Each structure stands twice: as structure tokens, then as C-alpha cells.
């Protein structure tokens, strides 16, 4: 499994509907901290990602949950 060998600084959890904002945030982090290792892959509904996600979380120093709230 890929995440068994790799360590991450940050694991980012988010909804697919927020992917544009999360992608922009990830790019900003990478610009400011080029050496940062981030796991922020979009999980497709119905995919078998459970074990990969658990391994990635365990291999990360920080977990960020992102949810974009659009004010009305």
C-alpha cells in the first residue's frame, strides 16, 4: 500500500463539491512551504479507499477538515 511507506505533514479531508477551494488552499500551502507533504486526494463515492484513508491519517502529523460555507 502506498501510504504505508510515505509520511505526510497534513491530511486534508473535504467534500468533492469543495475541491476547487481545497485545491487553491493546497497550492497556497505548497507555494509557502515547498517541502510540505500533503494528502488531499478526492475520494470517489463507492470507491474502496477506507484502508488507504486510515493509513494516510495515521501517517500524517495533522488532519484538517475543510468545508466551504457559502453565505447567502
PDB file of C-alpha atoms in Angstrom:
ATOM      1  CA  UNK A   1       0.000   0.000   0.000  1.00  0.00           C
ATOM      2  CA  UNK A   2       1.346   3.406  -0.991  1.00  0.00           C
ATOM      3  CA  UNK A   3       0.593   5.191   2.276  1.00  0.00           C
ATOM      4  CA  UNK A   4       2.415   2.534   4.334  1.00  0.00           C
ATOM      5  CA  UNK A   5       5.804   3.906   3.286  1.00  0.00           C
ATOM      6  CA  UNK A   6       5.060   7.612   2.963  1.00  0.00           C
ATOM      7  CA  UNK A   7       4.727  10.167   5.753  1.00  0.00           C
ATOM      8  CA  UNK A   8       2.598  13.275   5.428  1.00  0.00           C
ATOM      9  CA  UNK A   9       2.665  16.597   7.224  1.00  0.00           C
ATOM     10  CA  UNK A  10      -1.033  17.193   6.626  1.00  0.00           C
ATOM     11  CA  UNK A  11      -4.057  15.078   5.730  1.00  0.00           C
ATOM     12  CA  UNK A  12      -6.908  17.171   4.299  1.00  0.00           C
ATOM     13  CA  UNK A  13     -10.450  15.831   4.389  1.00  0.00           C
ATOM     14  CA  UNK A  14     -13.051  17.551   2.219  1.00  0.00           C
ATOM     15  CA  UNK A  15     -16.160  17.153   0.109  1.00  0.00           C
ATOM     16  CA  UNK A  16     -15.835  16.881  -3.654  1.00  0.00           C
ATOM     17  CA  UNK A  17     -18.032  19.972  -4.000  1.00  0.00           C
ATOM     18  CA  UNK A  18     -15.299  21.963  -2.239  1.00  0.00           C
ATOM     19  CA  UNK A  19     -12.453  20.660  -4.394  1.00  0.00           C
ATOM     20  CA  UNK A  20     -11.764  23.988  -6.170  1.00  0.00           C
ATOM     21  CA  UNK A  21     -11.277  25.818  -2.868  1.00  0.00           C
ATOM     22  CA  UNK A  22      -9.249  22.969  -1.358  1.00  0.00           C
ATOM     23  CA  UNK A  23      -7.029  22.779  -4.453  1.00  0.00           C
ATOM     24  CA  UNK A  24      -6.368  26.531  -4.159  1.00  0.00           C
ATOM     25  CA  UNK A  25      -5.540  26.118  -0.451  1.00  0.00           C
ATOM     26  CA  UNK A  26      -3.155  23.222  -1.187  1.00  0.00           C
ATOM     27  CA  UNK A  27      -1.390  25.238  -3.884  1.00  0.00           C
ATOM     28  CA  UNK A  28      -1.005  28.173  -1.490  1.00  0.00           C
ATOM     29  CA  UNK A  29       0.491  25.891   1.173  1.00  0.00           C
ATOM     30  CA  UNK A  30       2.913  24.400  -1.353  1.00  0.00           C
ATOM     31  CA  UNK A  31       3.979  27.868  -2.507  1.00  0.00           C
ATOM     32  CA  UNK A  32       4.635  28.984   1.071  1.00  0.00           C
ATOM     33  CA  UNK A  33       6.120  25.695   2.309  1.00  0.00           C
ATOM     34  CA  UNK A  34       7.560  23.846  -0.733  1.00  0.00           C
ATOM     35  CA  UNK A  35       8.726  20.829   1.282  1.00  0.00           C
ATOM     36  CA  UNK A  36       5.285  20.145   2.805  1.00  0.00           C
ATOM     37  CA  UNK A  37       3.803  16.701   2.161  1.00  0.00           C
ATOM     38  CA  UNK A  38       0.011  16.830   1.829  1.00  0.00           C
ATOM     39  CA  UNK A  39      -2.514  14.029   1.335  1.00  0.00           C
ATOM     40  CA  UNK A  40      -5.648  15.554  -0.177  1.00  0.00           C
ATOM     41  CA  UNK A  41      -6.892  13.140  -2.798  1.00  0.00           C
ATOM     42  CA  UNK A  42     -10.545  13.309  -3.679  1.00  0.00           C
ATOM     43  CA  UNK A  43     -12.312  10.081  -2.729  1.00  0.00           C
ATOM     44  CA  UNK A  44     -14.845   8.871  -5.282  1.00  0.00           C
ATOM     45  CA  UNK A  45     -18.105   7.629  -3.746  1.00  0.00           C
ATOM     46  CA  UNK A  46     -18.269   3.844  -3.867  1.00  0.00           C
ATOM     47  CA  UNK A  47     -14.505   3.515  -4.146  1.00  0.00           C
ATOM     48  CA  UNK A  48     -12.582   1.194  -1.823  1.00  0.00           C
ATOM     49  CA  UNK A  49     -10.490   3.871  -0.130  1.00  0.00           C
ATOM     50  CA  UNK A  50     -11.216   3.129   3.541  1.00  0.00           C
ATOM     51  CA  UNK A  51      -7.924   1.422   4.328  1.00  0.00           C
ATOM     52  CA  UNK A  52      -5.890   3.937   2.309  1.00  0.00           C
ATOM     53  CA  UNK A  53      -7.503   6.830   4.178  1.00  0.00           C
ATOM     54  CA  UNK A  54      -6.859   5.247   7.571  1.00  0.00           C
ATOM     55  CA  UNK A  55      -3.202   4.643   6.661  1.00  0.00           C
ATOM     56  CA  UNK A  56      -2.818   8.211   5.359  1.00  0.00           C
ATOM     57  CA  UNK A  57      -4.330   9.670   8.546  1.00  0.00           C
ATOM     58  CA  UNK A  58      -2.037   7.557  10.716  1.00  0.00           C
ATOM     59  CA  UNK A  59       0.944   8.647   8.609  1.00  0.00           C
ATOM     60  CA  UNK A  60       0.077  12.357   8.964  1.00  0.00           C
ATOM     61  CA  UNK A  61       1.150  14.813  11.646  1.00  0.00           C
ATOM     62  CA  UNK A  62      -2.000  16.936  11.263  1.00  0.00           C
ATOM     63  CA  UNK A  63      -5.531  16.394   9.980  1.00  0.00           C
ATOM     64  CA  UNK A  64      -7.547  19.285   8.557  1.00  0.00           C
ATOM     65  CA  UNK A  65     -11.251  19.042   7.804  1.00  0.00           C
ATOM     66  CA  UNK A  66     -12.278  21.618   5.223  1.00  0.00           C
ATOM     67  CA  UNK A  67     -15.835  22.649   4.465  1.00  0.00           C
ATOM     68  CA  UNK A  68     -16.643  25.729   2.404  1.00  0.00           C
ATOM     69  CA  UNK A  69     -19.656  27.593   3.710  1.00  0.00           C
ATOM     70  CA  UNK A  70     -21.213  29.946   1.218  1.00  0.00           C
ATOM     71  CA  UNK A  71     -23.037  32.792   2.961  1.00  0.00           C
ATOM     72  CA  UNK A  72     -26.398  33.719   1.469  1.00  0.00           C
TER      73      UNK A  72
END
